[in-house]
Amino acid sequence: MAHRELLDRHRSVMPRWLALYYEQPIEMASAHGRRVTDREGRTYLDFFAGILTNAIGYDVAEISEAVRSQLDTGVLHSSTLYLITSQVELAEKIAALSGIPDAKVFFTNSGTEANETALMLATQYRRSEQVLALRNSYHGRAFATVAITGNRGWSASALSPIKVSWVHGGYRYRSPFRDLSDPDYIKACVADLREVIETTTAGDVACMIVEPIQGVGGFTTPPNGLFGEFKKVLDEYGILLVSDEVQTGWGRTGEHFWGIQAHDVVPDAITFAKGLGNGLAIGGVVARGDLMDCLGANSISTFGGNPVATTGALASLNYLLEHDLQANAAKLGSHLLDGLRSVAAAHPVVGDVRGKGLMIALEFVGPDGAPNPAAAAALLEETRERGLLVGKGGLYGNVIRLAPPMTLTQAEAEEALEILTQSIEAVAKEVQR
C-alpha cells in the first residue's frame, strides 16, 4: 500500500518520461552491505547498486564517519572560490591514478556534467565543434551529451551545439563485423573510423569519446586493443581521445583500474562519476594539464567538488584501494560469468552473456535471434520476486545488467547465481508456451 500511494503522488508531480523499474515500483527505505529493504519491509540483494553508484555498498562505517566528521564542522558548502582540503587531496589521488601526464582534475556533480566539461575543453582546445562518437553509446542527458548519445531511446533531441559522426565498434553482438576474429574485427572498425573521418568531417575533429564498455547500451564489450588502434588513427589528425569511465572506472572491470587500460592506451582525458562517491553526487574530468588549462574565460563550480562530496569520495576511494576491490571484482565476476554462461547454454532465450569483472550483461533474444525486450522485462520481475534487484538496458531494451557493489561476497554471488538461474528457467518456460 505504501508503494502504491507514493506512486500515485509521483505520477502527479514528476515527469512522465522519468523511468521507473517494475510493474509495481518500490522505494528503498534502508540498507546495509549489499542488501536493501523497501518501504513495505521486503529485503533484496542489490545487483544494480543504484546504477553502479553504490560501488562500496551501503552503510559503510568508514565512509559514513568521514561524512559525519565534515558535517560536524558546519561547512557543507563553500564553492570553488575557496580552498577545500579534501578536494585537493582527492584530485591529487585521481591525477596519480589516471596515468595521464601532468594531469589536472575538475570536479562536477554528475557524469553528464563531466562529459559536458570534456566536450567544452576539447572543442575549445581544437577550435572545432566536430566530435566522433560510437554507435549505441550513452554519455548523459544534457544538450551536448544527448547529441553524442548513439541510442535513440535516450536521445531526446536532435538539436545540438556540436556536429557528430558515428563510428562502429562498441556493440559487437549485433555488429556487421560480429563474425570476424578479434584482430579482423579491430581492423574493420579502424577502417570504418578512418573512412568516417575522411568522408563525414572536415578532418579537424575536436575529439573522439568512447565508453570502454557501453553502460546504458547493455554492457557491450569490444575486443581488448580496439581503442589503442583507434588512437593511432586519431593521432594522425591530432584528434583528442576522451574515455568515459563513468561506469567502468575504479576497478569495476576487474582486470584494470580504468576500462580504457585494456586497450593499451592513455587517453587525453578521462571522465568519471557514479562509484567514486558511493552515493554522493560527484563527477569530474581528469585531463592533460594543457588541455584542462585551455579555457580563456573565468569559471567556477558552485557545488562540484563540495566539502561533503569530496570527503565522502576520498573515503570511498581509500576504502576501495585498501581492500583491493578490483581483485574482488575480477574473482567474483569471473565466477558469475562462468555460471551464467552455463545456464545460457541450456536456454536459447539468452543470446549472449558478456562483460568484465562485476559488470555483466545478459542479452535476451527470440527464436530467430531478434531482440526480445519482453523476456528481459520478465526477468526483471522474476528476479525481484525472488529477492534480487538487477538492471535493464540495451539499444532494444532486451539486456539485463548486473553490477553489484564491489564488496560482494562469495556467498552473495552464489545466492544471486541461484536466483538468476531460477529466473532464467522461468522466463524460458514462458517463452516456450
Short mmCIF file of C-alpha atoms in Angstrom, two decimals:
data_model
loop_
_atom_site.label_atom_id
_atom_site.label_comp_id
_atom_site.label_asym_id
_atom_site.label_seq_id
_atom_site.Cartn_x
_atom_site.Cartn_y
_atom_site.Cartn_z
CA MET A 1 0.00 0.00 0.00
CA ALA A 2 2.81 2.43 0.84
CA HIS A 3 4.35 1.99 -2.60
CA ARG A 4 1.03 2.35 -4.43
CA GLU A 5 0.20 5.61 -2.68
CA LEU A 6 3.65 7.04 -3.31
CA LEU A 7 3.47 6.01 -6.98
CA ASP A 8 0.21 7.94 -7.41
CA ARG A 9 1.81 11.04 -5.88
CA HIS A 10 4.94 10.55 -8.01
CA ARG A 11 2.93 10.42 -11.22
CA SER A 12 1.03 13.58 -10.38
CA VAL A 13 4.09 15.79 -9.91
CA MET A 14 7.03 14.10 -11.69
CA PRO A 15 7.64 14.00 -15.49
CA ARG A 16 6.03 11.08 -17.31
CA TRP A 17 9.36 10.41 -19.08
CA LEU A 18 11.07 9.71 -15.74
CA ALA A 19 11.60 5.94 -15.91
CA LEU A 20 10.67 3.63 -13.04
CA TYR A 21 11.52 -0.06 -12.70
CA TYR A 22 8.91 -2.77 -12.11
CA GLU A 23 5.18 -3.04 -12.69
CA GLN A 24 4.87 -2.05 -9.04
CA PRO A 25 7.78 0.36 -8.34
CA ILE A 26 9.46 0.25 -4.95
CA GLU A 27 11.15 2.72 -2.59
CA MET A 28 14.33 1.77 -0.76
CA ALA A 29 13.87 2.63 2.93
CA SER A 30 17.05 1.25 4.49
CA ALA A 31 20.18 -0.67 3.50
CA HIS A 32 23.31 -2.35 4.79
CA GLY A 33 26.13 -4.11 2.99
CA ARG A 34 24.76 -5.32 -0.32
CA ARG A 35 21.13 -5.52 0.78
CA VAL A 36 18.30 -3.00 0.67
CA THR A 37 14.91 -3.06 2.36
CA ASP A 38 11.92 -1.45 0.72
CA ARG A 39 9.25 0.72 2.35
CA GLU A 40 6.95 -2.29 2.78
CA GLY A 41 9.61 -4.30 4.62
CA ARG A 42 10.95 -6.66 1.96
CA THR A 43 14.72 -7.11 1.71
CA TYR A 44 16.64 -7.68 -1.53
CA LEU A 45 20.19 -8.48 -2.59
CA ASP A 46 21.14 -5.49 -4.74
CA PHE A 47 22.84 -6.33 -8.03
CA PHE A 48 22.50 -2.91 -9.65
CA ALA A 49 23.80 -0.64 -6.86
CA GLY A 50 21.88 2.48 -7.79
CA ILE A 51 23.13 2.19 -11.40
CA LEU A 52 26.69 1.19 -10.39
CA THR A 53 26.88 4.14 -7.99
CA ASN A 54 26.92 2.40 -4.61
CA ALA A 55 30.21 0.78 -5.52
CA ILE A 56 31.29 0.05 -1.95
CA GLY A 57 27.85 -0.90 -0.70
CA TYR A 58 25.53 0.53 1.92
CA ASP A 59 26.11 1.81 5.45
CA VAL A 60 29.91 1.54 5.26
CA ALA A 61 31.29 2.82 8.57
CA GLU A 62 34.49 4.34 7.20
CA ILE A 63 32.58 6.40 4.64
CA SER A 64 29.72 7.39 6.94
CA GLU A 65 32.14 8.50 9.65
CA ALA A 66 34.11 10.64 7.19
CA VAL A 67 30.94 12.36 6.00
CA ARG A 68 29.74 12.91 9.59
CA SER A 69 33.07 14.46 10.51
CA GLN A 70 32.63 17.02 7.73
CA LEU A 71 29.03 17.68 8.74
CA ASP A 72 30.23 18.31 12.28
CA THR A 73 32.39 21.21 11.06
CA GLY A 74 29.26 23.00 9.93
CA VAL A 75 30.77 23.56 6.46
CA LEU A 76 28.61 21.70 3.97
CA HIS A 77 29.43 24.10 1.16
CA SER A 78 31.84 26.86 0.24
CA SER A 79 32.10 26.72 -3.61
CA THR A 80 35.32 26.52 -5.61
CA LEU A 81 36.03 30.16 -4.82
CA TYR A 82 37.67 28.89 -1.64
CA LEU A 83 40.30 26.25 -0.92
CA ILE A 84 38.98 22.80 0.08
CA THR A 85 41.48 20.34 1.55
CA SER A 86 39.50 17.20 0.70
CA GLN A 87 39.02 18.43 -2.87
CA VAL A 88 42.76 18.92 -3.38
CA GLU A 89 43.63 15.58 -1.75
CA LEU A 90 41.08 13.75 -3.90
CA ALA A 91 42.32 15.48 -7.05
CA GLU A 92 45.92 14.56 -6.24
CA LYS A 93 44.97 10.90 -5.85
CA ILE A 94 42.89 10.77 -9.04
CA ALA A 95 45.57 12.56 -11.06
CA ALA A 96 48.15 10.00 -9.92
CA LEU A 97 45.82 7.07 -10.66
CA SER A 98 44.89 8.36 -14.11
CA GLY A 99 48.25 7.69 -15.78
CA ILE A 100 47.78 10.93 -17.73
CA PRO A 101 50.94 13.09 -17.83
CA ASP A 102 50.75 16.43 -15.99
CA ALA A 103 47.15 15.64 -15.08
CA LYS A 104 44.71 18.14 -13.59
CA VAL A 105 41.22 17.49 -12.22
CA PHE A 106 37.94 19.39 -12.34
CA PHE A 107 35.01 18.18 -10.23
CA THR A 108 31.34 18.24 -11.22
CA ASN A 109 28.11 16.84 -9.76
CA SER A 110 27.46 14.08 -12.30
CA GLY A 111 28.72 12.12 -15.27
CA THR A 112 26.63 14.26 -17.60
CA GLU A 113 28.37 17.39 -16.34
CA ALA A 114 31.74 15.66 -16.59
CA ASN A 115 31.18 14.80 -20.24
CA GLU A 116 29.85 18.29 -20.99
CA THR A 117 33.06 19.68 -19.50
CA ALA A 118 35.23 17.32 -21.55
CA LEU A 119 33.42 18.38 -24.73
CA MET A 120 33.89 22.05 -23.88
CA LEU A 121 37.61 21.53 -23.25
CA ALA A 122 38.17 19.51 -26.42
CA THR A 123 36.22 21.82 -28.72
CA GLN A 124 37.99 24.87 -27.31
CA TYR A 125 41.43 23.26 -27.45
CA ARG A 126 40.98 22.13 -31.06
CA ARG A 127 38.82 25.10 -32.12
CA SER A 128 36.37 22.66 -33.71
CA GLU A 129 32.79 21.61 -32.96
CA GLN A 130 33.20 18.21 -34.65
CA VAL A 131 33.10 15.11 -32.45
CA LEU A 132 33.36 11.38 -33.13
CA ALA A 133 31.20 9.04 -31.04
CA LEU A 134 30.34 5.35 -31.03
CA ARG A 135 27.02 3.94 -32.11
CA ASN A 136 24.95 2.59 -29.19
CA SER A 137 26.67 4.97 -26.76
CA TYR A 138 25.26 6.91 -23.82
CA HIS A 139 27.01 9.95 -22.34
CA GLY A 140 24.34 11.92 -20.47
CA ARG A 141 21.10 13.89 -20.71
CA ALA A 142 22.31 17.49 -21.25
CA PHE A 143 22.33 19.39 -24.54
CA ALA A 144 25.72 18.33 -25.89
CA THR A 145 25.83 14.87 -24.29
CA VAL A 146 22.47 13.91 -25.76
CA ALA A 147 23.99 14.74 -29.15
CA ILE A 148 26.78 12.18 -28.67
CA THR A 149 24.40 9.53 -27.34
CA GLY A 150 24.06 6.93 -30.09
CA ASN A 151 20.95 5.28 -28.70
CA ARG A 152 17.57 6.50 -29.93
CA GLY A 153 15.83 5.51 -26.71
CA TRP A 154 17.89 8.04 -24.72
CA SER A 155 18.31 10.79 -27.31
CA ALA A 156 15.58 13.32 -26.61
CA SER A 157 16.66 15.99 -29.10
CA ALA A 158 18.38 16.27 -32.45
CA LEU A 159 19.35 19.86 -31.71
CA SER A 160 22.98 20.25 -30.71
CA PRO A 161 25.88 22.69 -30.37
CA ILE A 162 28.24 20.11 -31.90
CA LYS A 163 28.48 18.08 -35.10
CA VAL A 164 28.70 14.34 -34.52
CA SER A 165 29.90 11.48 -36.73
CA TRP A 166 29.21 7.89 -35.73
CA VAL A 167 31.72 5.02 -35.69
CA HIS A 168 31.32 1.24 -35.39
CA GLY A 169 32.97 -0.83 -32.69
CA GLY A 170 31.20 -0.66 -29.34
CA TYR A 171 28.37 -3.17 -29.84
CA ARG A 172 29.87 -6.33 -31.26
CA TYR A 173 26.96 -8.74 -30.79
CA ARG A 174 24.85 -7.06 -33.49
CA SER A 175 27.70 -5.51 -35.48
CA PRO A 176 28.09 -6.20 -39.22
CA PHE A 177 31.60 -7.35 -38.22
CA ARG A 178 30.44 -9.71 -35.44
CA ASP A 179 31.64 -12.93 -37.11
CA LEU A 180 35.20 -11.71 -37.59
CA SER A 181 38.08 -12.73 -35.34
CA ASP A 182 39.23 -10.18 -32.76
CA PRO A 183 42.12 -8.90 -34.93
CA ASP A 184 39.93 -8.69 -38.04
CA TYR A 185 37.10 -7.03 -36.08
CA ILE A 186 39.55 -4.38 -34.91
CA LYS A 187 40.88 -3.88 -38.45
CA ALA A 188 37.34 -3.44 -39.80
CA CYS A 189 36.43 -0.90 -37.12
CA VAL A 190 39.67 1.03 -37.64
CA ALA A 191 38.98 1.17 -41.38
CA ASP A 192 35.46 2.44 -40.60
CA LEU A 193 36.90 5.13 -38.30
CA ARG A 194 39.27 6.33 -40.98
CA GLU A 195 36.51 6.39 -43.59
CA VAL A 196 34.18 8.32 -41.26
CA ILE A 197 36.87 10.94 -40.63
CA GLU A 198 37.64 11.31 -44.32
CA THR A 199 34.06 11.37 -45.60
CA THR A 200 31.89 12.95 -42.88
CA THR A 201 34.21 15.51 -41.25
CA ALA A 202 36.49 18.36 -42.28
CA GLY A 203 39.41 16.48 -40.71
CA ASP A 204 39.98 18.92 -37.84
CA VAL A 205 37.82 16.97 -35.38
CA ALA A 206 37.95 18.01 -31.72
CA CYS A 207 37.80 14.60 -30.07
CA MET A 208 36.52 11.08 -30.06
CA ILE A 209 34.64 10.00 -26.92
CA VAL A 210 34.26 6.31 -26.06
CA GLU A 211 32.92 4.14 -23.26
CA PRO A 212 35.36 1.23 -22.79
CA ILE A 213 32.24 -0.82 -22.02
CA GLN A 214 28.96 0.76 -23.10
CA GLY A 215 26.80 1.05 -19.99
CA VAL A 216 23.24 2.00 -20.91
CA GLY A 217 23.91 0.31 -24.26
CA GLY A 218 23.90 -3.05 -22.49
CA PHE A 219 27.44 -3.56 -21.14
CA THR A 220 28.69 -4.17 -24.66
CA THR A 221 32.35 -5.14 -24.65
CA PRO A 222 34.66 -4.66 -27.65
CA PRO A 223 37.88 -6.67 -28.04
CA ASN A 224 40.85 -5.51 -25.98
CA GLY A 225 43.10 -3.28 -28.05
CA LEU A 226 40.41 -1.66 -30.20
CA PHE A 227 40.77 1.83 -28.77
CA GLY A 228 44.54 1.64 -28.85
CA GLU A 229 44.31 1.11 -32.59
CA PHE A 230 41.76 3.92 -32.83
CA LYS A 231 44.21 6.24 -31.06
CA LYS A 232 46.83 5.65 -33.74
CA VAL A 233 44.43 6.98 -36.36
CA LEU A 234 43.29 9.85 -34.16
CA ASP A 235 46.89 10.92 -33.60
CA GLU A 236 47.40 11.26 -37.36
CA TYR A 237 44.76 14.00 -37.32
CA GLY A 238 45.55 15.50 -33.91
CA ILE A 239 42.16 14.33 -32.59
CA LEU A 240 41.87 14.00 -28.80
CA LEU A 241 40.65 10.79 -27.14
CA VAL A 242 38.24 11.06 -24.20
CA SER A 243 37.43 7.93 -22.20
CA ASP A 244 34.04 7.99 -20.50
CA GLU A 245 34.69 5.95 -17.33
CA VAL A 246 31.51 6.92 -15.52
CA GLN A 247 30.58 3.22 -15.28
CA THR A 248 33.88 1.40 -15.95
CA GLY A 249 36.12 3.33 -13.56
CA TRP A 250 37.50 2.49 -10.12
CA GLY A 251 38.42 -1.13 -10.86
CA ARG A 252 34.93 -2.42 -11.61
CA THR A 253 36.09 -4.33 -14.70
CA GLY A 254 38.49 -6.32 -12.53
CA GLU A 255 41.35 -6.51 -14.99
CA HIS A 256 42.21 -2.79 -14.82
CA PHE A 257 41.51 0.29 -12.70
CA TRP A 258 40.22 2.15 -15.77
CA GLY A 259 38.40 0.35 -18.57
CA ILE A 260 40.50 2.06 -21.24
CA GLN A 261 43.65 0.39 -19.89
CA ALA A 262 42.53 -2.86 -21.53
CA HIS A 263 43.32 -1.15 -24.83
CA ASP A 264 46.94 -0.27 -24.03
CA VAL A 265 46.40 3.45 -24.47
CA VAL A 266 46.48 6.58 -22.33
CA PRO A 267 43.65 8.96 -23.27
CA ASP A 268 43.90 12.73 -23.25
CA ALA A 269 41.06 12.94 -20.75
CA ILE A 270 39.01 10.63 -18.54
CA THR A 271 35.54 11.46 -17.27
CA PHE A 272 34.24 9.85 -14.08
CA ALA A 273 31.32 9.87 -11.62
CA LYS A 274 28.99 7.25 -10.09
CA GLY A 275 31.06 4.83 -7.98
CA LEU A 276 33.53 7.44 -6.73
CA GLY A 277 31.02 8.96 -4.31
CA ASN A 278 29.34 5.69 -3.27
CA GLY A 279 26.02 7.52 -3.47
CA LEU A 280 27.17 11.09 -3.01
CA ALA A 281 26.77 13.33 -6.05
CA ILE A 282 30.19 13.78 -7.62
CA GLY A 283 31.77 13.54 -11.06
CA GLY A 284 34.67 15.09 -12.87
CA VAL A 285 37.32 15.19 -15.55
CA VAL A 286 41.00 14.35 -15.27
CA ALA A 287 42.95 15.58 -18.29
CA ARG A 288 46.33 16.68 -19.58
CA GLY A 289 47.33 19.94 -17.95
CA ASP A 290 47.46 21.89 -21.21
CA LEU A 291 44.02 20.61 -22.18
CA MET A 292 42.49 21.43 -18.79
CA ASP A 293 44.02 24.90 -18.79
CA CYS A 294 42.91 25.84 -22.32
CA LEU A 295 39.84 27.84 -21.30
CA GLY A 296 40.32 31.59 -21.53
CA ALA A 297 37.21 32.65 -19.60
CA ASN A 298 36.58 32.55 -15.87
CA SER A 299 34.72 29.56 -14.49
CA ILE A 300 33.71 28.01 -11.18
CA SER A 301 31.57 25.13 -9.96
CA THR A 302 29.12 26.11 -7.26
CA PHE A 303 28.51 22.58 -5.99
CA GLY A 304 31.08 20.48 -7.86
CA GLY A 305 33.72 19.09 -5.53
CA ASN A 306 31.99 20.43 -2.42
CA PRO A 307 33.44 19.55 1.02
CA VAL A 308 30.89 16.84 1.85
CA ALA A 309 31.07 15.08 -1.52
CA THR A 310 34.89 15.14 -1.75
CA THR A 311 35.30 13.99 1.86
CA GLY A 312 32.99 11.04 1.23
CA ALA A 313 34.55 10.29 -2.15
CA LEU A 314 38.06 10.32 -0.69
CA ALA A 315 36.95 7.85 2.00
CA SER A 316 35.32 5.67 -0.67
CA LEU A 317 38.39 5.68 -2.89
CA ASN A 318 40.69 4.89 0.02
CA TYR A 319 38.43 2.02 1.09
CA LEU A 320 38.36 0.64 -2.46
CA LEU A 321 42.15 0.71 -2.74
CA GLU A 322 42.91 -0.55 0.76
CA HIS A 323 40.58 -3.55 0.37
CA ASP A 324 41.66 -4.30 -3.23
CA LEU A 325 38.09 -4.35 -4.51
CA GLN A 326 39.39 -4.52 -8.06
CA ALA A 327 40.73 -8.01 -7.34
CA ASN A 328 37.41 -8.97 -5.75
CA ALA A 329 35.59 -7.77 -8.87
CA ALA A 330 37.86 -9.89 -11.05
CA LYS A 331 37.43 -13.01 -8.94
CA LEU A 332 33.68 -12.94 -8.40
CA GLY A 333 32.95 -11.54 -11.83
CA SER A 334 34.72 -14.48 -13.44
CA HIS A 335 32.74 -16.88 -11.27
CA LEU A 336 29.43 -15.24 -12.19
CA LEU A 337 30.27 -15.17 -15.89
CA ASP A 338 31.15 -18.87 -15.91
CA GLY A 339 27.95 -19.78 -14.08
CA LEU A 340 25.71 -17.64 -16.27
CA ARG A 341 27.26 -18.95 -19.48
CA SER A 342 26.49 -22.49 -18.34
CA VAL A 343 22.87 -21.52 -17.73
CA ALA A 344 22.63 -19.67 -21.04
CA ALA A 345 23.92 -22.71 -22.93
CA ALA A 346 20.80 -24.59 -21.86
CA HIS A 347 18.37 -21.73 -22.59
CA PRO A 348 18.50 -20.13 -26.07
CA VAL A 349 16.41 -17.19 -24.83
CA VAL A 350 19.75 -15.84 -23.55
CA GLY A 351 21.62 -14.97 -26.72
CA ASP A 352 24.75 -13.52 -25.15
CA VAL A 353 26.49 -13.36 -21.78
CA ARG A 354 29.23 -10.74 -21.70
CA GLY A 355 31.16 -8.35 -19.52
CA LYS A 356 34.20 -7.93 -17.33
CA GLY A 357 34.52 -8.02 -13.57
CA LEU A 358 31.33 -7.01 -11.82
CA MET A 359 29.85 -5.52 -14.96
CA ILE A 360 27.92 -8.35 -16.62
CA ALA A 361 25.08 -8.46 -19.14
CA LEU A 362 22.55 -10.99 -20.40
CA GLU A 363 21.08 -10.24 -23.83
CA PHE A 364 17.67 -11.83 -24.43
CA VAL A 365 16.62 -12.93 -27.89
CA GLY A 366 13.76 -14.57 -29.72
CA PRO A 367 13.93 -17.87 -31.65
CA ASP A 368 15.23 -16.01 -34.70
CA GLY A 369 17.88 -14.11 -32.71
CA ALA A 370 15.94 -10.86 -32.79
CA PRO A 371 15.95 -8.69 -29.65
CA ASN A 372 13.45 -9.87 -27.03
CA PRO A 373 12.66 -6.97 -24.68
CA ALA A 374 9.65 -8.80 -23.25
CA ALA A 375 11.89 -11.58 -21.94
CA ALA A 376 14.23 -9.06 -20.32
CA ALA A 377 11.28 -7.30 -18.68
CA ALA A 378 10.02 -10.65 -17.41
CA LEU A 379 13.44 -11.49 -16.00
CA LEU A 380 13.49 -8.16 -14.15
CA GLU A 381 10.22 -9.07 -12.44
CA GLU A 382 11.21 -12.70 -11.79
CA THR A 383 14.43 -11.75 -10.01
CA ARG A 384 12.66 -9.16 -7.89
CA GLU A 385 10.09 -11.74 -6.80
CA ARG A 386 12.96 -13.95 -5.67
CA GLY A 387 14.73 -11.16 -3.78
CA LEU A 388 17.29 -9.87 -6.29
CA LEU A 389 17.43 -6.41 -7.89
CA VAL A 390 19.04 -6.16 -11.33
CA GLY A 391 19.21 -3.51 -14.06
CA LYS A 392 18.00 -3.31 -17.64
CA GLY A 393 19.34 -1.61 -20.77
CA GLY A 394 20.47 -2.16 -24.33
CA LEU A 395 19.54 -0.43 -27.56
CA TYR A 396 16.37 -2.54 -27.76
CA GLY A 397 15.66 -2.82 -24.01
CA ASN A 398 16.48 -6.53 -24.14
CA VAL A 399 19.56 -6.62 -21.89
CA ILE A 400 19.74 -7.36 -18.16
CA ARG A 401 22.64 -5.61 -16.43
CA LEU A 402 24.37 -6.96 -13.31
CA ALA A 403 26.62 -4.60 -11.35
CA PRO A 404 26.57 -5.25 -7.60
CA PRO A 405 28.68 -3.36 -5.06
CA MET A 406 32.33 -4.35 -5.39
CA THR A 407 32.33 -5.58 -1.78
CA LEU A 408 30.20 -8.55 -2.91
CA THR A 409 30.96 -11.80 -1.10
CA GLN A 410 31.30 -15.31 -2.49
CA ALA A 411 28.14 -16.40 -0.67
CA GLU A 412 26.18 -13.48 -2.14
CA ALA A 413 27.47 -14.28 -5.63
CA GLU A 414 26.23 -17.86 -5.22
CA GLU A 415 22.87 -16.63 -3.95
CA ALA A 416 22.47 -14.32 -6.93
CA LEU A 417 23.53 -17.02 -9.38
CA GLU A 418 20.88 -19.37 -7.99
CA ILE A 419 18.16 -16.71 -8.27
CA LEU A 420 19.23 -15.79 -11.79
CA THR A 421 19.23 -19.46 -12.82
CA GLN A 422 15.71 -19.98 -11.47
CA SER A 423 14.51 -16.76 -13.10
CA ILE A 424 16.00 -17.58 -16.49
CA GLU A 425 14.41 -21.03 -16.35
CA ALA A 426 11.03 -19.44 -15.57
CA VAL A 427 11.32 -16.97 -18.45
CA ALA A 428 12.46 -19.71 -20.83
CA LYS A 429 9.40 -21.82 -19.94
CA GLU A 430 7.11 -18.85 -20.53
CA VAL A 431 8.72 -18.17 -23.92
CA GLN A 432 8.19 -21.79 -24.99
CA ARG A 433 4.47 -21.69 -24.30
#
